[in-house]
CSV table of C-alpha atoms (C1' of nucleotides) in Angstrom, one decimal:
chain,number,residue,atom,x,y,z
U,30,MET,CA,26.4,-32.9,-18.6
U,31,SER,CA,22.7,-33.6,-18.7
U,32,ARG,CA,20.1,-30.8,-18.4
U,33,ALA,CA,18.6,-30.5,-15.0
U,34,ILE,CA,15.8,-28.2,-13.7
U,35,ALA,CA,14.8,-27.9,-10.1
U,36,LEU,CA,11.5,-26.7,-8.8
U,37,ILE,CA,11.5,-25.3,-5.3
U,38,ASP,CA,8.4,-24.2,-3.5
U,39,GLY,CA,7.4,-23.1,0.0
U,40,ASN,CA,5.4,-25.6,2.0
U,41,SER,CA,1.9,-24.2,2.7
U,42,PHE,CA,3.7,-21.0,1.8
U,43,TYR,CA,1.2,-18.4,3.2
U,44,CYS,CA,0.8,-20.4,6.4
U,45,SER,CA,4.6,-20.7,6.8
U,46,CYS,CA,5.0,-16.9,6.4
U,47,GLU,CA,2.6,-16.5,9.3
U,48,ARG,CA,4.5,-19.0,11.4
U,49,VAL,CA,7.9,-17.3,10.9
U,50,PHE,CA,6.7,-14.4,13.0
U,51,ASP,CA,4.7,-16.2,15.6
U,52,PRO,CA,6.4,-19.3,17.0
U,53,LYS,CA,3.3,-20.2,18.9
U,54,LEU,CA,1.9,-21.4,15.6
U,55,ALA,CA,4.4,-24.2,15.3
U,56,GLY,CA,2.6,-27.6,15.3
U,57,VAL,CA,-0.8,-25.8,15.4
U,58,PRO,CA,-3.2,-26.1,12.4
U,59,VAL,CA,-3.1,-22.9,10.5
U,60,ILE,CA,-5.1,-21.7,7.5
U,61,VAL,CA,-5.0,-18.5,5.4
U,62,LEU,CA,-8.2,-17.2,3.8
U,63,SER,CA,-8.7,-15.6,0.4
U,64,ASN,CA,-9.7,-12.0,-0.1
U,65,ASN,CA,-12.8,-11.0,1.8
U,66,ASP,CA,-12.1,-13.9,4.2
U,67,GLY,CA,-14.0,-16.0,1.7
U,68,CYS,CA,-12.4,-19.4,1.7
U,69,ALA,CA,-9.3,-21.3,2.7
U,70,VAL,CA,-6.4,-20.9,0.2
U,71,ALA,CA,-3.5,-22.3,2.3
U,72,ARG,CA,-3.5,-25.0,4.9
U,73,THR,CA,-0.7,-26.5,7.0
U,74,ALA,CA,-0.4,-30.3,7.2
U,75,GLU,CA,-2.3,-30.2,10.6
U,76,ALA,CA,-5.2,-28.3,9.0
U,77,LYS,CA,-5.3,-30.7,6.1
U,78,ALA,CA,-5.4,-33.6,8.5
U,79,LEU,CA,-8.6,-32.1,10.0
U,80,GLY,CA,-10.2,-32.4,6.6
U,81,ILE,CA,-10.2,-28.7,5.6
U,82,LYS,CA,-10.2,-28.6,1.8
U,83,MET,CA,-8.6,-26.2,-0.5
U,84,GLY,CA,-11.1,-23.5,-1.4
U,85,GLU,CA,-13.6,-24.4,1.3
U,86,PRO,CA,-15.7,-21.4,2.3
U,87,TRP,CA,-14.9,-19.9,5.7
U,88,PHE,CA,-18.5,-19.8,6.9
U,89,LYS,CA,-18.6,-23.6,6.5
U,90,ILE,CA,-15.5,-24.4,8.5
U,91,ARG,CA,-15.6,-21.6,11.1
U,92,ASP,CA,-17.2,-23.8,13.7
U,93,LEU,CA,-14.7,-26.7,13.1
U,94,CYS,CA,-11.8,-24.3,13.3
U,95,LYS,CA,-13.0,-22.9,16.6
U,96,ARG,CA,-13.5,-26.4,18.0
U,97,GLU,CA,-10.2,-27.7,16.9
U,98,GLY,CA,-8.1,-24.6,17.6
U,99,VAL,CA,-7.3,-23.8,14.0
U,100,ARG,CA,-5.7,-20.4,13.7
U,101,ALA,CA,-7.2,-18.6,10.6
U,102,PHE,CA,-5.6,-15.6,9.0
U,103,SER,CA,-6.8,-13.1,6.4
U,104,SER,CA,-4.4,-12.8,3.4
U,105,ASN,CA,-1.4,-10.6,4.1
U,106,TYR,CA,0.0,-10.3,0.5
U,107,THR,CA,2.4,-7.6,1.5
U,108,LEU,CA,4.1,-10.0,3.9
U,109,TYR,CA,4.0,-13.0,1.5
U,110,GLY,CA,5.4,-10.9,-1.4
U,111,ASP,CA,8.3,-9.7,0.8
U,112,MET,CA,9.1,-13.2,2.1
U,113,SER,CA,9.0,-14.5,-1.5
U,114,ALA,CA,11.6,-12.0,-2.6
U,115,ARG,CA,13.8,-13.0,0.3
U,116,ALA,CA,13.6,-16.7,-0.6
U,117,ASN,CA,14.4,-15.9,-4.3
U,118,ALA,CA,17.5,-14.0,-3.2
U,119,VAL,CA,18.7,-17.2,-1.6
U,120,TYR,CA,17.9,-19.2,-4.7
U,121,ARG,CA,20.1,-16.9,-6.7
U,122,ASP,CA,23.0,-17.8,-4.6
U,123,PHE,CA,22.6,-21.4,-5.7
U,124,SER,CA,21.8,-21.1,-9.4
U,125,PRO,CA,22.8,-18.7,-12.1
U,126,ALA,CA,19.4,-19.0,-13.8
U,127,VAL,CA,16.2,-18.6,-11.7
U,128,GLU,CA,12.7,-18.3,-13.1
U,129,ILE,CA,10.2,-17.0,-10.6
U,130,TYR,CA,7.1,-18.9,-11.5
U,131,SER,CA,4.7,-17.8,-8.8
U,132,ILE,CA,4.8,-16.2,-5.4
U,133,ASP,CA,6.0,-19.5,-3.8
U,134,GLU,CA,7.6,-21.4,-6.7
U,135,SER,CA,10.8,-20.9,-8.7
U,136,PHE,CA,12.6,-23.0,-11.3
U,137,LEU,CA,16.4,-23.2,-11.0
U,138,ASP,CA,18.7,-24.4,-13.7
U,139,LEU,CA,21.0,-27.0,-12.2
U,140,SER,CA,22.5,-28.2,-15.5
U,141,ASP,CA,26.0,-27.2,-14.4
U,142,VAL,CA,25.8,-29.3,-11.3
U,143,ARG,CA,27.1,-32.8,-11.5
U,144,GLU,CA,24.3,-35.4,-11.5
U,145,ASP,CA,25.6,-37.1,-8.3
U,146,ARG,CA,25.8,-33.7,-6.5
U,147,ARG,CA,22.3,-32.4,-7.2
U,148,VAL,CA,20.5,-33.9,-4.2
U,149,GLU,CA,23.2,-32.7,-1.9
U,150,LEU,CA,22.9,-29.2,-3.3
U,151,ALA,CA,19.1,-29.3,-3.0
U,152,ARG,CA,19.4,-30.3,0.7
U,153,ASP,CA,21.9,-27.4,1.3
U,154,LEU,CA,19.5,-25.0,-0.5
U,155,ARG,CA,16.5,-26.1,1.7
U,156,ALA,CA,18.5,-25.7,4.8
U,157,THR,CA,19.8,-22.3,3.8
U,158,VAL,CA,16.3,-21.0,2.9
U,159,ARG,CA,15.0,-22.4,6.2
U,160,ALA,CA,17.8,-20.7,8.2
U,161,TRP,CA,17.7,-17.4,6.4
U,162,THR,CA,14.0,-16.9,5.9
U,163,GLY,CA,12.3,-19.4,8.2
U,164,ILE,CA,10.4,-20.9,5.3
U,165,PRO,CA,10.3,-24.7,4.9
U,166,THR,CA,10.5,-25.9,1.3
U,167,CYS,CA,10.6,-28.9,-1.0
U,168,VAL,CA,12.7,-29.4,-4.1
U,169,GLY,CA,12.0,-31.5,-7.2
U,170,ILE,CA,14.6,-32.2,-9.8
U,171,GLY,CA,14.2,-33.4,-13.4
U,172,PRO,CA,15.3,-33.0,-17.0
U,173,THR,CA,12.2,-30.9,-17.8
U,174,LYS,CA,9.9,-28.5,-16.0
U,175,THR,CA,7.1,-31.0,-16.0
U,176,LEU,CA,9.2,-33.7,-14.5
U,177,ALA,CA,10.7,-31.2,-11.9
U,178,LYS,CA,7.1,-30.3,-11.0
U,179,LEU,CA,6.3,-34.0,-10.6
U,180,ALA,CA,9.5,-34.6,-8.5
U,181,ASN,CA,8.4,-31.8,-6.3
U,182,HIS,CA,5.1,-33.4,-5.8
U,183,ILE,CA,6.8,-36.6,-4.8
U,184,ALA,CA,9.1,-34.8,-2.4
U,185,LYS,CA,6.1,-33.3,-0.7
U,186,THR,CA,4.1,-36.5,-0.5
U,187,ILE,CA,6.8,-38.9,0.7
U,188,PRO,CA,8.2,-37.7,4.0
U,189,ASP,CA,11.0,-40.2,3.9
U,190,LEU,CA,12.7,-38.3,1.0
U,191,GLY,CA,13.5,-35.5,3.3
U,192,GLY,CA,12.0,-32.8,1.1
U,193,VAL,CA,14.1,-33.6,-2.0
U,194,CYS,CA,13.3,-35.8,-5.0
U,195,ASP,CA,15.5,-36.2,-8.0
U,196,LEU,CA,14.1,-37.8,-11.2
U,197,SER,CA,17.3,-37.5,-13.2
U,198,ASP,CA,17.8,-41.2,-13.4
U,199,GLU,CA,15.7,-42.8,-16.1
U,200,ASP,CA,15.0,-46.1,-14.5
U,201,GLU,CA,14.0,-44.5,-11.2
U,202,ARG,CA,11.8,-42.1,-13.1
U,203,ALA,CA,10.0,-44.8,-15.0
U,204,ALA,CA,9.2,-46.6,-11.8
U,205,TRP,CA,7.6,-43.5,-10.3
U,206,LEU,CA,5.7,-42.7,-13.4
U,207,CYS,CA,3.9,-46.1,-13.2
U,208,ARG,CA,2.8,-45.5,-9.7
U,209,ILE,CA,1.3,-42.0,-9.9
U,210,HIS,CA,-2.1,-41.1,-11.2
U,211,VAL,CA,-2.1,-39.0,-14.4
U,212,GLY,CA,-4.2,-36.3,-12.6
U,213,GLU,CA,-1.1,-35.2,-10.7
U,214,VAL,CA,0.6,-34.0,-13.9
U,215,TRP,CA,1.1,-30.2,-14.2
U,216,GLY,CA,-1.2,-29.0,-16.9
U,217,ILE,CA,-3.7,-31.8,-16.7
U,218,GLY,CA,-6.9,-30.3,-15.3
U,219,ARG,CA,-10.5,-31.6,-14.9
U,220,ALA,CA,-11.4,-31.5,-18.6
U,221,SER,CA,-8.2,-33.1,-19.8
U,222,LEU,CA,-8.4,-35.8,-17.2
U,223,ALA,CA,-11.8,-36.9,-18.3
U,224,LYS,CA,-10.5,-37.1,-21.9
U,225,LEU,CA,-7.5,-39.1,-20.9
U,226,GLU,CA,-9.5,-41.5,-18.7
U,227,ALA,CA,-11.8,-42.1,-21.7
U,228,MET,CA,-8.6,-43.1,-23.6
U,229,GLY,CA,-7.8,-45.6,-20.9
U,230,VAL,CA,-5.0,-43.6,-19.4
U,231,ASP,CA,-4.5,-44.2,-15.7
U,232,SER,CA,-0.9,-43.7,-14.7
U,233,ILE,CA,1.5,-41.0,-15.8
U,234,ALA,CA,3.4,-43.7,-17.7
U,235,ASP,CA,0.3,-44.4,-19.7
U,236,LEU,CA,0.2,-40.8,-20.8
U,237,ARG,CA,3.9,-40.7,-21.6
U,238,ASP,CA,3.5,-43.7,-23.9
U,239,LEU,CA,0.5,-42.4,-25.8
U,240,ASP,CA,0.8,-41.4,-29.5
U,241,PRO,CA,1.1,-37.6,-29.4
U,242,ARG,CA,-1.0,-37.0,-32.5
U,243,PRO,CA,-4.4,-38.0,-31.3
U,244,VAL,CA,-3.6,-36.3,-28.0
U,245,ARG,CA,-3.0,-33.1,-29.9
U,246,LYS,CA,-6.4,-33.4,-31.5
U,247,ALA,CA,-8.1,-33.8,-28.2
U,248,MET,CA,-6.0,-31.5,-26.0
U,249,THR,CA,-4.3,-29.1,-28.4
U,250,VAL,CA,-0.6,-28.6,-28.6
U,251,VAL,CA,-0.5,-28.3,-24.8
U,252,GLY,CA,-1.3,-32.0,-24.3
U,253,GLU,CA,1.3,-32.9,-26.9
U,254,ARG,CA,4.0,-30.9,-25.2
U,255,ILE,CA,3.2,-32.6,-21.9
U,256,ILE,CA,3.8,-36.0,-23.4
U,257,TYR,CA,7.2,-35.0,-24.7
U,258,GLU,CA,8.1,-33.3,-21.4
U,259,LEU,CA,7.3,-36.6,-19.6
U,260,ARG,CA,9.7,-38.3,-22.0
U,261,GLY,CA,12.4,-35.9,-21.0
U,262,VAL,CA,12.2,-33.7,-24.1
U,263,CYS,CA,12.3,-30.1,-23.1
U,264,CYS,CA,9.4,-28.1,-24.6
U,265,LEU,CA,9.1,-25.4,-21.9
U,266,PRO,CA,12.3,-23.4,-21.5
U,267,LEU,CA,13.2,-21.4,-18.4
U,268,GLU,CA,11.8,-17.9,-18.8
U,269,LEU,CA,14.6,-15.9,-17.2
U,270,MET,CA,13.3,-12.5,-18.3
U,271,PRO,CA,9.8,-11.9,-17.0
U,272,ALA,CA,7.6,-11.4,-20.0
U,273,GLN,CA,5.9,-8.1,-20.3
U,274,ARG,CA,2.5,-8.3,-18.8
U,275,LYS,CA,-0.4,-8.4,-21.3
U,276,GLY,CA,-3.4,-7.6,-19.2
U,277,CYS,CA,-4.4,-6.2,-15.8
U,278,ALA,CA,-7.5,-6.8,-13.8
U,279,VAL,CA,-8.7,-5.4,-10.5
U,280,THR,CA,-11.8,-7.1,-9.4
U,281,ARG,CA,-13.3,-7.6,-5.9
U,282,SER,CA,-16.3,-9.1,-4.3
U,283,PHE,CA,-18.0,-6.6,-1.9
U,284,SER,CA,-18.2,-7.5,1.7
U,285,SER,CA,-21.9,-6.5,1.6
U,286,ARG,CA,-24.2,-6.2,-1.4
U,287,ILE,CA,-24.4,-2.9,-3.3
U,288,GLU,CA,-27.8,-1.6,-4.6
U,289,ASP,CA,-27.2,2.1,-5.5
U,290,ARG,CA,-25.4,3.7,-8.3
U,291,ALA,CA,-23.3,6.2,-6.3
U,292,THR,CA,-21.7,3.3,-4.3
U,293,MET,CA,-21.0,1.3,-7.5
U,294,GLU,CA,-19.3,4.3,-9.0
U,295,GLN,CA,-17.1,4.6,-5.9
U,296,ALA,CA,-16.2,0.9,-6.1
U,297,VAL,CA,-15.2,0.9,-9.7
U,298,SER,CA,-13.3,4.2,-9.1
U,299,ALA,CA,-11.3,2.5,-6.3
U,300,HIS,CA,-10.5,-0.4,-8.6
U,301,ALA,CA,-9.5,2.0,-11.4
U,302,THR,CA,-7.2,3.8,-8.9
U,303,ARG,CA,-5.5,0.5,-8.0
U,304,MET,CA,-5.2,-0.3,-11.7
U,305,GLY,CA,-3.4,3.0,-12.4
U,306,GLU,CA,-0.9,2.1,-9.7
U,307,LYS,CA,-0.3,-1.3,-11.2
U,308,LEU,CA,0.2,0.0,-14.7
U,309,ARG,CA,2.5,2.8,-13.7
U,310,ARG,CA,4.7,0.4,-11.8
U,311,GLY,CA,5.4,-1.3,-15.1
U,312,GLY,CA,5.4,1.9,-17.3
U,313,LEU,CA,2.4,0.4,-19.1
U,314,GLY,CA,-0.6,2.1,-20.5
U,315,THR,CA,-4.0,1.0,-21.9
U,316,THR,CA,-6.5,2.2,-24.5
U,317,HIS,CA,-9.5,0.2,-23.3
U,318,VAL,CA,-11.0,-0.3,-19.9
U,319,SER,CA,-13.7,-3.0,-19.5
U,320,VAL,CA,-16.0,-2.5,-16.6
U,321,PHE,CA,-18.2,-5.2,-15.2
U,322,TYR,CA,-20.5,-5.8,-12.2
U,323,HIS,CA,-23.0,-8.5,-11.3
U,324,THR,CA,-25.3,-10.0,-8.8
U,325,SER,CA,-24.3,-13.2,-6.9
U,326,GLU,CA,-25.2,-16.7,-8.1
U,327,HIS,CA,-25.5,-17.6,-4.4
U,328,ASP,CA,-28.4,-15.2,-3.9
U,329,ARG,CA,-30.9,-17.7,-5.2
U,330,GLY,CA,-34.4,-16.2,-5.7
U,331,ASP,CA,-33.0,-12.7,-6.2
U,332,PRO,CA,-33.2,-11.1,-9.6
U,333,MET,CA,-30.0,-11.6,-11.5
U,334,ARG,CA,-28.1,-9.1,-13.5
U,335,SER,CA,-24.6,-9.1,-15.1
U,336,VAL,CA,-23.2,-6.4,-17.2
U,337,SER,CA,-20.0,-5.6,-18.9
U,338,THR,CA,-18.9,-2.8,-21.2
U,339,THR,CA,-15.7,-1.6,-22.7
U,340,VAL,CA,-14.8,2.1,-22.7
U,341,THR,CA,-12.3,3.3,-25.2
U,342,LEU,CA,-9.7,6.0,-24.3
U,343,PRO,CA,-8.3,8.4,-26.9
U,344,GLU,CA,-4.8,7.1,-26.4
U,345,ALA,CA,-2.9,4.8,-24.1
U,346,THR,CA,-2.7,6.0,-20.6
U,347,ASN,CA,-2.1,5.0,-17.0
U,348,ASP,CA,-3.4,8.2,-15.6
U,349,THR,CA,-5.6,7.4,-12.6
U,350,LEU,CA,-7.9,10.4,-13.4
U,351,ALA,CA,-8.5,9.1,-17.0
U,352,LEU,CA,-9.0,5.5,-15.8
U,353,ILE,CA,-11.5,6.6,-13.2
U,354,LYS,CA,-13.4,8.6,-15.8
U,355,ALA,CA,-13.6,5.5,-18.0
U,356,ALA,CA,-14.7,3.3,-15.1
U,357,ARG,CA,-17.5,5.7,-14.2
U,358,GLU,CA,-18.5,6.0,-17.8
U,359,GLY,CA,-18.8,2.2,-17.8
U,360,VAL,CA,-21.2,2.3,-14.9
U,361,SER,CA,-23.3,5.2,-16.3
U,362,ARG,CA,-23.7,3.4,-19.6
U,363,THR,CA,-25.0,0.3,-18.1
U,364,TRP,CA,-26.8,1.3,-14.8
U,365,ARG,CA,-30.5,0.5,-14.7
U,366,GLU,CA,-33.1,0.9,-12.0
U,367,ALA,CA,-34.7,-2.4,-11.3
U,368,PRO,CA,-38.2,-2.7,-12.9
U,369,GLY,CA,-40.0,-4.1,-9.9
U,370,ASP,CA,-39.7,-3.2,-6.3
U,371,ARG,CA,-36.7,-5.5,-5.7
U,372,PRO,CA,-33.4,-3.8,-6.5
U,373,TRP,CA,-30.5,-5.8,-8.0
U,374,ARG,CA,-28.1,-6.6,-5.2
U,375,TYR,CA,-24.7,-6.6,-6.8
U,376,SER,CA,-21.9,-8.7,-5.2
U,377,LYS,CA,-18.9,-8.0,-7.3
U,378,ALA,CA,-17.4,-5.4,-9.7
U,379,GLY,CA,-14.1,-5.0,-11.6
U,380,VAL,CA,-12.1,-3.2,-14.2
U,381,ILE,CA,-10.0,-5.2,-16.7
U,382,THR,CA,-7.6,-4.3,-19.5
U,383,THR,CA,-6.1,-6.7,-22.0
U,384,ASP,CA,-4.2,-4.4,-24.3
U,385,LEU,CA,-1.3,-3.2,-22.2
U,386,LYS,CA,1.6,-1.6,-24.0
U,387,LEU,CA,4.7,0.3,-22.9
U,388,LEU,CA,3.5,3.8,-22.6
U,389,GLU,CA,6.6,5.3,-24.1
U,390,GLU,CA,6.2,3.2,-27.2
U,391,SER,CA,2.5,3.8,-27.7
U,392,GLN,CA,1.1,5.9,-30.4
U,393,ARG,CA,-0.2,9.4,-29.6
U,394,ALA,CA,-3.7,10.4,-30.5
U,395,LEU,CA,-4.2,13.0,-33.2
U,396,ILE,CA,-7.4,14.2,-31.6
U,397,GLY,CA,-8.2,14.3,-27.9
U,398,GLN,CA,-4.6,13.8,-26.7
U,399,LEU,CA,-4.3,13.4,-23.0
U,400,ASP,CA,-1.9,15.7,-21.2
U,401,ARG,CA,0.9,13.3,-20.5
U,402,GLU,CA,3.3,16.1,-19.6
U,403,ARG,CA,1.1,17.1,-16.7
U,404,SER,CA,-0.1,13.7,-15.8
U,405,ALA,CA,3.3,12.0,-15.3
U,406,PRO,CA,4.6,14.2,-12.5
U,407,LEU,CA,1.2,14.4,-10.8
U,408,MET,CA,0.9,10.6,-10.8
U,409,ALA,CA,4.5,10.2,-9.6
U,410,ALA,CA,3.8,12.6,-6.7
U,411,MET,CA,0.7,10.7,-5.8
U,412,ASP,CA,2.4,7.3,-5.9
U,413,GLU,CA,5.3,8.7,-3.7
U,414,CYS,CA,2.8,10.0,-1.1
U,415,ASN,CA,1.0,6.7,-1.0
U,416,ARG,CA,4.2,4.8,-0.8
U,417,ARG,CA,5.3,6.8,2.1
U,418,PHE,CA,2.1,7.2,4.0
U,419,GLY,CA,0.2,4.1,3.0
U,420,ARG,CA,-2.0,3.2,0.1
U,421,GLY,CA,-5.0,5.5,-0.1
U,422,ALA,CA,-3.3,8.4,1.7
U,423,VAL,CA,-3.9,10.5,-1.5
U,424,VAL,CA,-6.7,9.7,-3.9
U,425,PRO,CA,-8.3,11.8,-6.6
U,426,ALA,CA,-11.4,13.6,-5.4
U,427,ARG,CA,-12.9,12.4,-8.6
U,428,ALA,CA,-13.1,8.9,-7.2
U,429,GLY,CA,-15.7,10.2,-4.8
U,430,LEU,CA,-14.4,7.8,-2.2
U,431,GLU,CA,-16.0,8.1,1.2
U,432,LYS,CA,-14.2,7.3,4.4
U,433,LYS,CA,-16.7,4.8,5.3
U,434,ARG,CA,-16.8,2.0,2.8
U,435,THR,CA,-19.3,-0.6,3.8
U,436,TRP,CA,-18.5,-2.7,0.7
U,437,SER,CA,-14.7,-2.9,1.1
U,438,THR,CA,-13.0,-6.2,1.2
U,439,LYS,CA,-12.9,-7.8,4.6
U,440,PHE,CA,-9.5,-8.6,6.2
U,441,GLU,CA,-10.6,-9.2,9.8
U,442,MET,CA,-7.9,-11.5,10.8
U,443,ARG,CA,-4.9,-10.0,9.1
U,444,SER,CA,-1.5,-10.3,10.7
U,445,PRO,CA,0.9,-7.3,10.9
U,446,ARG,CA,3.0,-6.4,7.9
U,447,TYR,CA,6.1,-7.4,9.9
U,448,THR,CA,8.7,-6.8,7.3
U,449,THR,CA,7.5,-3.8,5.4
U,450,GLN,CA,5.9,-1.4,7.9
U,451,VAL,CA,8.0,0.1,10.6
U,452,SER,CA,5.0,0.6,12.8
U,453,GLU,CA,4.2,-3.1,12.5
U,454,LEU,CA,7.6,-4.5,13.4
U,455,PRO,CA,7.5,-7.5,15.7
U,456,THR,CA,8.6,-6.8,19.2
U,457,ALA,CA,11.3,-8.7,21.0
U,458,HIS,CA,11.4,-8.8,24.8
U,459,ALA,CA,14.8,-9.2,26.4
U,460,ILE,CA,14.8,-10.8,29.8
U,461,PRO,CA,17.3,-9.0,32.1
L,28,DT,C1',-22.7,-24.6,-65.9
L,29,DC,C1',-19.0,-21.7,-63.2
L,30,DT,C1',-18.8,-18.5,-57.1
L,31,DG,C1',-10.5,-18.5,-55.3
L,32,DG,C1',-7.2,-18.8,-52.1
L,33,DG,C1',-4.4,-17.3,-48.8
L,34,DG,C1',-3.0,-14.3,-45.5
L,35,DT,C1',-3.5,-11.3,-41.0
L,36,DC,C1',-5.8,-9.6,-37.1
L,37,DC,C1',-9.1,-9.7,-33.5
L,38,DT,C1',-12.3,-11.8,-30.2
L,39,DA,C1',-14.7,-15.1,-27.4
L,40,DG,C1',-14.5,-19.0,-24.9
L,41,DG,C1',-12.2,-23.0,-22.9
L,42,DA,C1',-8.7,-24.8,-20.0
L,43,DC,C1',-5.3,-24.4,-16.7
L,44,DC,C1',-2.4,-22.5,-13.2
L,45,DC,C1',-1.2,-20.5,-8.4
C,20,DT,C1',-25.1,-13.0,7.2
C,21,DC,C1',-21.0,-15.6,4.9
C,22,DT,C1',-18.6,-19.0,-1.5
C,23,DG,C1',-11.3,-15.1,-3.9
C,24,DG,C1',-8.4,-12.8,-7.4
C,25,DG,C1',-5.3,-12.5,-11.2
C,26,DG,C1',-2.9,-14.4,-14.7
C,27,DT,C1',-1.4,-17.3,-19.3
C,28,DC,C1',-2.0,-19.9,-23.5
C,29,DC,C1',-4.6,-22.0,-27.3
C,30,DT,C1',-8.1,-22.5,-30.9
C,31,DA,C1',-12.0,-21.5,-33.8
C,32,DG,C1',-14.3,-18.4,-36.4
C,33,DG,C1',-15.4,-13.9,-38.3
C,34,DA,C1',-13.8,-9.7,-40.6
C,35,DC,C1',-11.0,-7.9,-43.8
C,36,DC,C1',-7.6,-7.5,-47.4
C,37,DC,C1',-5.2,-8.4,-51.8
DNA sequence: TCTGGGGTCCTAGGACCC
DNA sequence: TCTGGGGTCCTAGGACCC
């Protein structure tokens, strides 16, 4: 039996999640905006047809949206994450091996399914996901991940295929590869595309037939792997156990510019608080916290400043109090008053770690040990309060967070968290 | 005159992804 | 007024060691 991998993904996933809970959105152009209502990150077919591009800034398309009746939503990650989990539960009914690749994409191992039964199974899968979660999907099947990705792309672009494309058959596959531009291949970005075009590559078939050695020179082993994957040689195995996370970043643009130190300290403290929650969820700790903040490149004419510093902790920790202390230290180390009469107007700040390790396995410090025995129960109690009463219900006083945060991220058009907050459940009206 | 060689680890930067 | 956030992998080059 030949190896077969399927890639299933949600169509305009965030938009589809919104549609599940609001039937009035069917057939209507819908977009979902990034954090801060910055730019469009998901668009339905109707919205794409209006010319709205991926990543287009909201302020540039707002008028168009109003004119054309486009429904715009702020990101509702709580909702999308929950819908994603539901979809994956369905996938697991159809395949013994599922790799969750992103919030809206999963790879399924279909090697045990007979070749002539795969398309049928994929159709059944789509219908079941649609019925059980409300999410429309597309499925691509191929002998490698790269080819499954490509098949998925074909399934999405050719409506006649009914949402499923199987590239298992070698001749059929070869025909498709001649017809599709190399820029569509998973892993070929702007830089690689320019290099390949310079080598005279146009179609995916051209890339597949290239000598891998010079490609490795130009595009590293990544490019070489893509060639083999296109030939049907598997170089990217299914990752069934999610790898332990290596880094963690909490960064946000402010909804308005920040000019004073106290506010900046609040902002990085809020980010550090969030980082603590993320680390504790994985039982991870860090010994280094990098803090950065900078002005905006869009504020032309304003004085520019960008700083970043790394604060070292005595030993690995995920204690919010310790992380806040480090974050504030990062600001106090780098804060300067502007030399002239124009202050720096900061647009974004963040905290980043890149050295995560399992806290239990991490080495204790000889000097300056943190009090883990006290920290763990305190953090657990805080997390439980915030879980029960909503994020931010309990925060350390040390964060210095004020109720009124003029800089906080904007979510002015967010839908309810229909599936995870009892108070936000959708209402059904029964007609007597 | 002649200035080893090989290994590891870390970091910064590039590229790509969703 | 208004332009997102969070990841991964790879390589080159320096520091350091024996």
